[in-house]
GROMACS .gro file of C-alpha atoms in nm:
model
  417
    1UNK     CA    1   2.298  -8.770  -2.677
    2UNK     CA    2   2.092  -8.604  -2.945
    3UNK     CA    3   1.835  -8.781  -3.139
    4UNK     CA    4   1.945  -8.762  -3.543
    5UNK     CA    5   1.647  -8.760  -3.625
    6UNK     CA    6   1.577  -8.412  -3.440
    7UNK     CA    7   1.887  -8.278  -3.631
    8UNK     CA    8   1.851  -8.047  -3.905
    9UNK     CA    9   1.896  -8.148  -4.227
   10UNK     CA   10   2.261  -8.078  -4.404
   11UNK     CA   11   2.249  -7.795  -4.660
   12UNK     CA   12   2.353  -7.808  -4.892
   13UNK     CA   13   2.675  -7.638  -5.064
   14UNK     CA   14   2.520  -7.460  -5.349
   15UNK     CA   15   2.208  -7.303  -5.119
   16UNK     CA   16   2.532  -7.179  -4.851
   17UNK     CA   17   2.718  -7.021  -5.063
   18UNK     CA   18   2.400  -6.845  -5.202
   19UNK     CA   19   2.314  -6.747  -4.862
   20UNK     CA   20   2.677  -6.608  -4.789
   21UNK     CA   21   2.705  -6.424  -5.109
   22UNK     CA   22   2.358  -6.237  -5.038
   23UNK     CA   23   2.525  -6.090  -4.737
   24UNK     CA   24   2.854  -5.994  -4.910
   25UNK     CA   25   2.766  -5.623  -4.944
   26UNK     CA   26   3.072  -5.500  -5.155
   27UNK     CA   27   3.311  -5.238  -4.940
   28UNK     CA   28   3.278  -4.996  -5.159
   29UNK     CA   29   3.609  -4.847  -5.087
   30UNK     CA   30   3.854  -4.759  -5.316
   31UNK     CA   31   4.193  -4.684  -5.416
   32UNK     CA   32   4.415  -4.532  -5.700
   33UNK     CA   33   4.725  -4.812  -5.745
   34UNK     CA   34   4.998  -4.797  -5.995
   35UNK     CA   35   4.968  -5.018  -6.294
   36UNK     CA   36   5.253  -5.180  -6.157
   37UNK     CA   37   5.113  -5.268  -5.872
   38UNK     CA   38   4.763  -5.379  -5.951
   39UNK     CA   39   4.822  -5.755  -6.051
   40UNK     CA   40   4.509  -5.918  -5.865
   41UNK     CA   41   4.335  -5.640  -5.768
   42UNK     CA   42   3.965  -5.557  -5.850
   43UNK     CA   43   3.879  -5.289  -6.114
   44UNK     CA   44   3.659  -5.035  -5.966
   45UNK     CA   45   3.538  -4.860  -6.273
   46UNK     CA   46   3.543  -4.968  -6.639
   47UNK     CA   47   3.892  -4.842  -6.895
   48UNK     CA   48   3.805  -4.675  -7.176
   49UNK     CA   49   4.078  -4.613  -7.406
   50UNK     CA   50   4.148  -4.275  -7.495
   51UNK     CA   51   4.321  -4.370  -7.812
   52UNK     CA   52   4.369  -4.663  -8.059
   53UNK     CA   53   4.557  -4.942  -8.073
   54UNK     CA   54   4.806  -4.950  -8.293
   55UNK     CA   55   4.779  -4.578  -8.383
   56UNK     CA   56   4.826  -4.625  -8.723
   57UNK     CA   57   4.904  -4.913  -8.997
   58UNK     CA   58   5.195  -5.068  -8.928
   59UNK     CA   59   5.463  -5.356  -9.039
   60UNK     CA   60   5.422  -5.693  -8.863
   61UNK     CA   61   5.747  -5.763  -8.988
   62UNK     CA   62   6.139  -5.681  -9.123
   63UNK     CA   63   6.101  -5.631  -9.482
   64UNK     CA   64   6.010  -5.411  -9.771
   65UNK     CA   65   5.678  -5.194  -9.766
   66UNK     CA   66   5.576  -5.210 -10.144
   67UNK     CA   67   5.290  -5.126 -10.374
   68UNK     CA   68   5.141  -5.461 -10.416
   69UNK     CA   69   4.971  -5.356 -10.759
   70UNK     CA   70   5.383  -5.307 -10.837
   71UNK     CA   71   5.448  -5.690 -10.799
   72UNK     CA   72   5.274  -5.895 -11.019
   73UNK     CA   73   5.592  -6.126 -11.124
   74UNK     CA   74   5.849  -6.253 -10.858
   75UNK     CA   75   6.181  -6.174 -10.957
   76UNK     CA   76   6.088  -5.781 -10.976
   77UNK     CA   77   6.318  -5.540 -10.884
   78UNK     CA   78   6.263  -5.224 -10.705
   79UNK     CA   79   6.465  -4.946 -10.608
   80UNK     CA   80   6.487  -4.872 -10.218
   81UNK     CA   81   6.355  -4.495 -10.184
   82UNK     CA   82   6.408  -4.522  -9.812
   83UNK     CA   83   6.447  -4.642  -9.443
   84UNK     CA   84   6.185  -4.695  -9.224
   85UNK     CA   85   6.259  -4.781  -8.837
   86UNK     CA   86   6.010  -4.785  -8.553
   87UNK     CA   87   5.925  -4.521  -8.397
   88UNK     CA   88   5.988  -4.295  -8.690
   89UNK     CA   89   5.742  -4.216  -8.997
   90UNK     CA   90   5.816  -4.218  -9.385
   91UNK     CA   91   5.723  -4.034  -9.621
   92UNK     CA   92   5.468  -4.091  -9.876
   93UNK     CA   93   5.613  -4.396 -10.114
   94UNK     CA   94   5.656  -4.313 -10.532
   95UNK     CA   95   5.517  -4.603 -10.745
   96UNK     CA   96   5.726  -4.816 -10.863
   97UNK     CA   97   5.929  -4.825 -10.540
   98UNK     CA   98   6.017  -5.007 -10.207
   99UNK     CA   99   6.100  -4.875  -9.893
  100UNK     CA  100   6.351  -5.119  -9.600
  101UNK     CA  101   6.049  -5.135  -9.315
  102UNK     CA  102   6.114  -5.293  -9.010
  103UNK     CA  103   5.862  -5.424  -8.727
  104UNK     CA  104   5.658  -5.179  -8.570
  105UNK     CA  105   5.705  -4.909  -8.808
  106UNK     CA  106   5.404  -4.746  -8.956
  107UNK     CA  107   5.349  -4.812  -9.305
  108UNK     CA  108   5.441  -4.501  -9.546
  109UNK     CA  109   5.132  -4.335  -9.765
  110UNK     CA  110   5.109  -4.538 -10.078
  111UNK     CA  111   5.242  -4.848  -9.990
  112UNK     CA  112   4.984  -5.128  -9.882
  113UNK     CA  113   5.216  -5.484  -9.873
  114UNK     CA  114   5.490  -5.572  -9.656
  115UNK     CA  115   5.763  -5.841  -9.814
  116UNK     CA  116   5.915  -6.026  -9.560
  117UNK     CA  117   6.280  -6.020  -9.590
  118UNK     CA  118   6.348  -6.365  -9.608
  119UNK     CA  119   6.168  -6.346  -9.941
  120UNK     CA  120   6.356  -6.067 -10.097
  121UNK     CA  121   6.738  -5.998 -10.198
  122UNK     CA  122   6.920  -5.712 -10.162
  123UNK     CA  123   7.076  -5.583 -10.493
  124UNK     CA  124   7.358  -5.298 -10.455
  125UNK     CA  125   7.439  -5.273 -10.143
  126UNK     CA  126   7.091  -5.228 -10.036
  127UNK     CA  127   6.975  -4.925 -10.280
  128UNK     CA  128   6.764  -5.183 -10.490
  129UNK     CA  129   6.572  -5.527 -10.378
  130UNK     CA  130   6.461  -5.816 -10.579
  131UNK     CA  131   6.141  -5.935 -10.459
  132UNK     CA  132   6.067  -6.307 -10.505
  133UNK     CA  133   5.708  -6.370 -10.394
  134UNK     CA  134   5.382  -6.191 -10.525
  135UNK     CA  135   5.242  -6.026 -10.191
  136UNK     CA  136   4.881  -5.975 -10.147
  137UNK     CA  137   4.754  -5.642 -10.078
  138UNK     CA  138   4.723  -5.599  -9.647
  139UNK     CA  139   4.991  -5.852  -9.625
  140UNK     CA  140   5.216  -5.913  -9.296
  141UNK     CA  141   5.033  -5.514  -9.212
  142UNK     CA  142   4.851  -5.425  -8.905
  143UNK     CA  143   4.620  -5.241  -8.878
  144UNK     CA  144   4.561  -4.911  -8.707
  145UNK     CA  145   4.285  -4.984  -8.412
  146UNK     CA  146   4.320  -5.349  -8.481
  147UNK     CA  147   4.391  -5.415  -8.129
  148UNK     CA  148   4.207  -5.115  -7.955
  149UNK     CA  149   3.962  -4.863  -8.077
  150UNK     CA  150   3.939  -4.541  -7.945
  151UNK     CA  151   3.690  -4.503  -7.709
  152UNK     CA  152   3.652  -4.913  -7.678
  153UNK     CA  153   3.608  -5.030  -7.292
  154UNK     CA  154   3.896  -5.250  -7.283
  155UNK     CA  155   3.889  -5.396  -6.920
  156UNK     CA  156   3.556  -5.356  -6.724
  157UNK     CA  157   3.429  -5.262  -6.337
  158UNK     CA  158   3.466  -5.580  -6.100
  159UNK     CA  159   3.755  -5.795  -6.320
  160UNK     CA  160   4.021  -5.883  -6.135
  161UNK     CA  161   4.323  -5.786  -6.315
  162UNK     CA  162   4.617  -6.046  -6.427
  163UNK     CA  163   4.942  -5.967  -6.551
  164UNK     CA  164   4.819  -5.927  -6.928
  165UNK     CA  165   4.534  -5.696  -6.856
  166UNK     CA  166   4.786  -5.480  -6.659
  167UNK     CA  167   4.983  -5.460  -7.006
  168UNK     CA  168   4.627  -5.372  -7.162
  169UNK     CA  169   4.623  -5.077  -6.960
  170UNK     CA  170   4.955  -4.948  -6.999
  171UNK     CA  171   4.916  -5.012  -7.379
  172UNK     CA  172   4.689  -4.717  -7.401
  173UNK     CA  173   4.851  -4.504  -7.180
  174UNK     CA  174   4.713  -4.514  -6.767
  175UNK     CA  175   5.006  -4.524  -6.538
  176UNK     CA  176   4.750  -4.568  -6.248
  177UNK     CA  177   4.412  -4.736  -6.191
  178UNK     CA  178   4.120  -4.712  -6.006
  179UNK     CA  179   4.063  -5.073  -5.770
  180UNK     CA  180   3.850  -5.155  -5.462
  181UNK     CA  181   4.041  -5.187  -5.135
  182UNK     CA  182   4.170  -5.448  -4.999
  183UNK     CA  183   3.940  -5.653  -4.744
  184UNK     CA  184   4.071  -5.626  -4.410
  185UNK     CA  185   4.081  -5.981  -4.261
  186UNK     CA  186   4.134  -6.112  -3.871
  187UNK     CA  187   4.267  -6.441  -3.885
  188UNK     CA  188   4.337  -6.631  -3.544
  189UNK     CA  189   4.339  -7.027  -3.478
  190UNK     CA  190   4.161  -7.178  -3.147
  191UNK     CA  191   4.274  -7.460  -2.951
  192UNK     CA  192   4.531  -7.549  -2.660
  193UNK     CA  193   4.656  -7.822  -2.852
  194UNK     CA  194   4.813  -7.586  -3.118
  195UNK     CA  195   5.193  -7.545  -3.119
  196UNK     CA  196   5.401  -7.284  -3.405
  197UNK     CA  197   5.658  -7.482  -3.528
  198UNK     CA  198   6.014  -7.340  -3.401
  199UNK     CA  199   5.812  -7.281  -3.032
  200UNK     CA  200   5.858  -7.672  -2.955
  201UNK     CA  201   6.099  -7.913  -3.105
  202UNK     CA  202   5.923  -8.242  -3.283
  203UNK     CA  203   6.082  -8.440  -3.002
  204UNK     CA  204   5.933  -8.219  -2.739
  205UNK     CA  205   5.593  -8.259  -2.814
  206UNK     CA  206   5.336  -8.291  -2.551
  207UNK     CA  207   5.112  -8.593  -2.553
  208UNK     CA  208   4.802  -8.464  -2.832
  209UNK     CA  209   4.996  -8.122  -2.935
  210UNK     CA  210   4.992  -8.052  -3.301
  211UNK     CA  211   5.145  -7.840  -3.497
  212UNK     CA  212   4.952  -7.521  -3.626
  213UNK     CA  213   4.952  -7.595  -4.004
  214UNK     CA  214   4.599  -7.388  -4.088
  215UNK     CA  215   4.740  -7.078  -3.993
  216UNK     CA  216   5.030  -7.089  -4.265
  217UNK     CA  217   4.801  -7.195  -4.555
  218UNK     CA  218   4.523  -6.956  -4.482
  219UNK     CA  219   4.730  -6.657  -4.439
  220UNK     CA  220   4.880  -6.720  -4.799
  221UNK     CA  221   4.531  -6.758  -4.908
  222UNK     CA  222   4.371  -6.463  -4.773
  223UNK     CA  223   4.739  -6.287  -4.917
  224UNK     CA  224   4.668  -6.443  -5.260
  225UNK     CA  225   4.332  -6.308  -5.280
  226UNK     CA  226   4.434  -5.961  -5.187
  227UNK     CA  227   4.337  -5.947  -4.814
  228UNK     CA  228   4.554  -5.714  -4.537
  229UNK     CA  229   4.573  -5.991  -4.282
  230UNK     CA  230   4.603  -5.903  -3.962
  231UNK     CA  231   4.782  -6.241  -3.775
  232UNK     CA  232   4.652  -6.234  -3.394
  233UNK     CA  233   4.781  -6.594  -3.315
  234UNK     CA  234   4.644  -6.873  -3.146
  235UNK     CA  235   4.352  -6.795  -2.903
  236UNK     CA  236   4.352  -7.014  -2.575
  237UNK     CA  237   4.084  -7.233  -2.513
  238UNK     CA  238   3.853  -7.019  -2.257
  239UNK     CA  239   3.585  -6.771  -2.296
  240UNK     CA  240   3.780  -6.447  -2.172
  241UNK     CA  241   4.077  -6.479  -2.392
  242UNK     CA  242   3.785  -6.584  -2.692
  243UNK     CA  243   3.591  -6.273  -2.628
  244UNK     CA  244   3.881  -5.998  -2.618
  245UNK     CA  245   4.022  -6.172  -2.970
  246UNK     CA  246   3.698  -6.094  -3.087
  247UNK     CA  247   3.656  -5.737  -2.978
  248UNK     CA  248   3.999  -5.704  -3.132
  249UNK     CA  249   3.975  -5.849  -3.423
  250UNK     CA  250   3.651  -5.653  -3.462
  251UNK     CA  251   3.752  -5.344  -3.475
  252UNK     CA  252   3.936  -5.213  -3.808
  253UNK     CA  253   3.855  -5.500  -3.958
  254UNK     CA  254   3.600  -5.610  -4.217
  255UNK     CA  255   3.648  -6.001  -4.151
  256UNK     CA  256   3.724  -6.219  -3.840
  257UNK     CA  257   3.844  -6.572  -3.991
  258UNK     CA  258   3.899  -6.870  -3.754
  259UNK     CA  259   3.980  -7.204  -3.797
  260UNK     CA  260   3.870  -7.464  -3.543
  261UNK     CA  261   3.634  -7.455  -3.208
  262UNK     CA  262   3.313  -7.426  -3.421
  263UNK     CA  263   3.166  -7.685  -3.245
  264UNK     CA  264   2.963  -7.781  -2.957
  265UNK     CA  265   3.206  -7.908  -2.692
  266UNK     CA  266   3.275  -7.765  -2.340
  267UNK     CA  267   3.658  -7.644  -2.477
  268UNK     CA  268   3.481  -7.499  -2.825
  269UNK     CA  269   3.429  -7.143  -2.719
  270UNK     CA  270   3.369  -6.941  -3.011
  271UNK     CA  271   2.997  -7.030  -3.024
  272UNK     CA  272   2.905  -6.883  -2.714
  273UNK     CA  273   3.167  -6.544  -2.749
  274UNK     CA  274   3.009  -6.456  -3.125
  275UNK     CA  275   2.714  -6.505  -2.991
  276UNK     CA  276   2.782  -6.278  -2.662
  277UNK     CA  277   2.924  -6.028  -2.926
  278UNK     CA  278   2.669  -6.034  -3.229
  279UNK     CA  279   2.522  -6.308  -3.383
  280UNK     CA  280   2.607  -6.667  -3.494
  281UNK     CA  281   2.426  -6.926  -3.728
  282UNK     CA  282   2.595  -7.226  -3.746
  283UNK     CA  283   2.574  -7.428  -4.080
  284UNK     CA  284   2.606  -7.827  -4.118
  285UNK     CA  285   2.679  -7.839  -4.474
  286UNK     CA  286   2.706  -8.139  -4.720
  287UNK     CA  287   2.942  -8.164  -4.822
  288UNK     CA  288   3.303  -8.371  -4.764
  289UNK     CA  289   3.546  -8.283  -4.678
  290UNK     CA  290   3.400  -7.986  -4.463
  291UNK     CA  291   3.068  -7.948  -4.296
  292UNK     CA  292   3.125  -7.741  -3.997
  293UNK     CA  293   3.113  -7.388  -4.092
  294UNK     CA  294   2.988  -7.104  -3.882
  295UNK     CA  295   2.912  -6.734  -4.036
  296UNK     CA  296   2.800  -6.431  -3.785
  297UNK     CA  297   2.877  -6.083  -3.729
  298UNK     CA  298   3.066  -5.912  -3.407
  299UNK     CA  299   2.937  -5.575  -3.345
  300UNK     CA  300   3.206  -5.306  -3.325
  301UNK     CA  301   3.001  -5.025  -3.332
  302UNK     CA  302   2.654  -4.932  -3.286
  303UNK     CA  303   2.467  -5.045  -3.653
  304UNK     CA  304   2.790  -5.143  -3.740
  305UNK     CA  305   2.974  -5.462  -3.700
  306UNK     CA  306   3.280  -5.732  -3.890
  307UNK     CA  307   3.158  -6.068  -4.106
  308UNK     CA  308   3.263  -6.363  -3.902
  309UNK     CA  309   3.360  -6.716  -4.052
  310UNK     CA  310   3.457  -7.033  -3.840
  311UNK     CA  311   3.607  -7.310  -4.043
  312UNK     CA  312   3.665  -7.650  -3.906
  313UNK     CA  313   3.964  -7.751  -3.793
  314UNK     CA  314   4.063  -8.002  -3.970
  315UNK     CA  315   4.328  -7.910  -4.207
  316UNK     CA  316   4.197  -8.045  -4.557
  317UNK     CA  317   3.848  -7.950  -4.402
  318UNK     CA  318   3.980  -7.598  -4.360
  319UNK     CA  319   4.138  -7.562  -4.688
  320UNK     CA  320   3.859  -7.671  -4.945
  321UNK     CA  321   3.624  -7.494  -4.732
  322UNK     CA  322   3.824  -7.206  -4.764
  323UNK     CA  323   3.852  -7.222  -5.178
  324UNK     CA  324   3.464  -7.278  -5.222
  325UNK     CA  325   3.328  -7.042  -4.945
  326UNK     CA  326   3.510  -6.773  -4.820
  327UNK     CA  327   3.733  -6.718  -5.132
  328UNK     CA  328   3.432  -6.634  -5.336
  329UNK     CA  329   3.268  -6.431  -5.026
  330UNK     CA  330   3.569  -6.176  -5.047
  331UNK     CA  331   3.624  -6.154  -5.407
  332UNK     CA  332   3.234  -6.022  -5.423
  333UNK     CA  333   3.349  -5.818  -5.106
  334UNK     CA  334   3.568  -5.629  -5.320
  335UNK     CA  335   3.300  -5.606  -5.633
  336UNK     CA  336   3.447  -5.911  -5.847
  337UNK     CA  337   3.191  -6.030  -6.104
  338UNK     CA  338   3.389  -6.373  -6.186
  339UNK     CA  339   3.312  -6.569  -5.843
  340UNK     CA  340   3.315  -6.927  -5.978
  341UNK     CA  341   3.622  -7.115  -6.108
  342UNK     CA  342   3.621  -7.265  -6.447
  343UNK     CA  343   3.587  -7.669  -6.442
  344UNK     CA  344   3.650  -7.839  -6.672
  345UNK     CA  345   3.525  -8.266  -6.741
  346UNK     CA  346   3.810  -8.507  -6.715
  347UNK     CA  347   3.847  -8.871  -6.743
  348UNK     CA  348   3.897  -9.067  -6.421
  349UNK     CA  349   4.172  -9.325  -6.436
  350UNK     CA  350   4.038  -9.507  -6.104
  351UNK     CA  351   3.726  -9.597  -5.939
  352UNK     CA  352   3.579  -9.563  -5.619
  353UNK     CA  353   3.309  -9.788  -5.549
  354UNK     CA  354   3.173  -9.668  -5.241
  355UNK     CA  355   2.893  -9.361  -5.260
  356UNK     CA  356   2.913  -9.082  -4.984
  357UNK     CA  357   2.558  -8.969  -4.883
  358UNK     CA  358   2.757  -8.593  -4.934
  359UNK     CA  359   2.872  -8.414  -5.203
  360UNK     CA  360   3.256  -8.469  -5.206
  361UNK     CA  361   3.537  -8.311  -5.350
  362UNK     CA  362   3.829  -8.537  -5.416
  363UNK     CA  363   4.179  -8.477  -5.407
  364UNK     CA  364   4.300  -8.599  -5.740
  365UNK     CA  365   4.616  -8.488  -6.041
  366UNK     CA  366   4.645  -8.516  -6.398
  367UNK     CA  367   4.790  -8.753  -6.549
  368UNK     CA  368   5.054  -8.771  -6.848
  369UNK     CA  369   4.785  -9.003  -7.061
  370UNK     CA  370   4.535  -8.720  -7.029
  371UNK     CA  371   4.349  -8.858  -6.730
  372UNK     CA  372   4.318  -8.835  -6.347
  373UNK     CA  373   4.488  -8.995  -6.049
  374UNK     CA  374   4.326  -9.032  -5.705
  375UNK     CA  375   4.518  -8.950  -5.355
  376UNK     CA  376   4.501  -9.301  -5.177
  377UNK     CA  377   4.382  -9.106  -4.877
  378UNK     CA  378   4.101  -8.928  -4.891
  379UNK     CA  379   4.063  -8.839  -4.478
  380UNK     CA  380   4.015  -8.470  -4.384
  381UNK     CA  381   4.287  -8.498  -4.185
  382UNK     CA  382   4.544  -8.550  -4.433
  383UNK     CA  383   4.727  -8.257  -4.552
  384UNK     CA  384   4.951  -8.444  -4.819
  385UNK     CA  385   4.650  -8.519  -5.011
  386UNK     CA  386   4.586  -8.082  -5.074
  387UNK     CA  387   4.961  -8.114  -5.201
  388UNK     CA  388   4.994  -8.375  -5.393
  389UNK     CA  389   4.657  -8.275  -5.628
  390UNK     CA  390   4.628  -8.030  -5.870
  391UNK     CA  391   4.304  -7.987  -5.837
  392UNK     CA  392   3.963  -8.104  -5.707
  393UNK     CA  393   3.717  -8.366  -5.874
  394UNK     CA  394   3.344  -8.256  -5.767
  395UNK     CA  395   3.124  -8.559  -5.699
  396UNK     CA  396   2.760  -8.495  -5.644
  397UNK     CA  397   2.640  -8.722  -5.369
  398UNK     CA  398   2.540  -9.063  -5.363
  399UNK     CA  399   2.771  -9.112  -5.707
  400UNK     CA  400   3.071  -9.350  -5.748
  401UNK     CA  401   3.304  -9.335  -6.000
  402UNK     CA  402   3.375  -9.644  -6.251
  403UNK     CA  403   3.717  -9.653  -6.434
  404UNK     CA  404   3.695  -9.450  -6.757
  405UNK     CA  405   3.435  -9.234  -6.651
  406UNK     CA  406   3.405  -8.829  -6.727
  407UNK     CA  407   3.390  -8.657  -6.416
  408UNK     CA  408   3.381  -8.301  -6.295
  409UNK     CA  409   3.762  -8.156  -6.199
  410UNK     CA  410   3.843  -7.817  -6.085
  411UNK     CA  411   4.200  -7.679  -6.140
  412UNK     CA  412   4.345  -7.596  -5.780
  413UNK     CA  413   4.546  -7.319  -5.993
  414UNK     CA  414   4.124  -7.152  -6.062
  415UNK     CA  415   4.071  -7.186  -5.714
  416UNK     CA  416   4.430  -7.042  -5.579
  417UNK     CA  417   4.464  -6.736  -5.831
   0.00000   0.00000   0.00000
């Protein structure tokens, strides 16, 4: 048996991800994607509009474009000199005159008000209106460039675009965009145990078989985040069938992600095969749930080689590892500048009285009074817990939590965009 006080101290969760992000090189490869297709991809290159946005004053409303120096009364009447649609243009408007305007249509010369047309009425049969308010002079207009100057950068290199910045671009004109690639990940499981549900019936279990439930969740993770995932399976427990995954997986790929045998014991064989293959370092981190992790290369070439990560196997253990290591390692692989989700402080409506020497992150949901619930079981084991919360409450270690206090909660929906 080791001696613990021989073992390394745990590192902590802040100085690891620091580490792995200093060795996220970006790809540097890039594509040219439709505008329709880019929703979560990375921007490669900052968008500069070419033109501005709106192009020129227009009506923010159905109404009357007037002179507002010719409405100093309500209750005056003007007559209606013309029709003004979107998409067309007027022409200049005469003093003393009103044209019908409707949203979206630019504003004729001369006129600098727009009456709403719930504050006007239409006198003979539209060719003159009564306007009942006084309008102020820029009124219910917008104006030209408002939105988007000409030559303004309007998205920048290394956001990752959501469905309104895809309108953004379209708004001033691009039909296609310049993004990095997509990270190329391996993703296998380890272990004997594992069975894929539909193989084996619940009722023909084996004695200590589970059912593969890290493979399903970190596929749609690694999908989410804009990965080609490459599924090789599960990998059996020995070092032959460890070491060819490996070489595989290697090859064509710019990330081999595991999930399980990251450990020490005779049946773990991963260690050993990255090692064989590359390089390992093997990190105890503190934090909870989570503190196996392994990072390495596997050499596929000579001066070249594919990031490795080993999660532990644990499902809840895999998952929040996943979210707060390896999903901010491949959004800086594809040149993302946002890494860290936004958290936000929260009220706790619970306590929990006893400290962990680690820093833990706690499975919790908000309320309908404004506050936060706790999953009853906290155990890295227990998958219900990742389904039932919304989110994550980030304890530093050594803290408890007393009824009423603020603590720190991060929104799963940060962490799973």
């Amino acid at each position: 048996m080791s001696d613990p006080a021989r073992r390394p101290p745990l590192m902590p969760l802040d100085d690891a991800l620091a580490r792995l992000l200093a060795l996220a090189a970006p790809l540097g490869r890039t594509d040219q994607v439709s505008t329709f297709d880019a929703d979560g991809r990375v921007l490669a290159q900052d968008v500069v509009s070419p033109l501005q946005v709106p192009p020129a004053d227009n009506s923010s409303m159905d109404g009357y474009a007037v002179r507002a120096a010719d409405v100093t009364a309500a209750g005056v009447e003007l007559p209606v000199t013309q029709r003004i649609a979107a998409g067309q243009s007027g022409t200049a408007l005469p003093p003393g005159s009103a044209a019908r305007i409707f949203t979206g249509a630019p504003m004729p010369a001369g006129a600098d008000a727009v009456v709403m047309q719930e504050d006007t009425e239409t006198l003979e049969g539209g060719a003159r209106v009564r306007i009942q308010v006084v309008p102020a002079p820029g009124q219910w207009v917008r104006r030209a460039g408002e939105d988007v100057m000409r030559g303004a950068t309007v998205l920048h290199k290394g956001e990752r675009l959501a469905p309104a910045g895809m309108g953004l671009a379209a708004g001033i004109g691009l039909n296609q965009l310049l993004v990095a690639s997509r990270p190329r990940v391996a993703l296998f499981s380890t272990g004997d145990e594992l069975v894929m549900p539909g193989d084996v019936a619940p009722q023909d279990m084996k004695p200590g078989a589970i059912y593969n439930s890290n493979r399903f969740f970190l596929r749609a993770l690694l999908t989410r985040l804009g990965c080609e995932v490459s599924d090789l399976g599960i990998v059996p427990d020995n070092r032959a069938a460890t070491l060819a995954a490996l070489q595989s997986a290697a090859h064509g790929h710019d990330l081999i992600l595991t999930s399980g045998g990251v450990s020490v014991g005779e049946e773990d064989h991963i260690k050993p095969a990255v090692e064989q293959l590359g390089a390992l370092d093997l990190w105890q981190i503190a934090m909870k749930p989570g503190k196996p992790f392994a990072y390495g290369h596997v050499r596929r070439g000579e001066g070249d080689a594919a990031h490795f990560m080993g999660l532990p196997g644990n499902p809840v253990s895999s998952f929040v590892t996943f979210l707060l290591l390896v999903r901010p390692f491949l959004l800086k692989l594809q040149g993302a500048t946002a890494l860290a989700p936004a958290a936000m402080a929260m009220r706790a409506d619970f306590s929990l009285s006893k400290a962990d020497k680690r820093r833990e992150f706690l499975r919790a949901r908000r309320n309908a009074e404004g506050g936060l619930d706790l999953f009853g079981n906290q155990s890295s084991g227990v998958l219900t817990s990742a389904h039932w919360a919304d989110g994550l409450i980030d304890l530093p270690a050594g803290q408890t939590i007393a009824e009423g206090d603020v603590v720190r909660f991060i929104p799963l929906a940060e962490l799973l965009a």
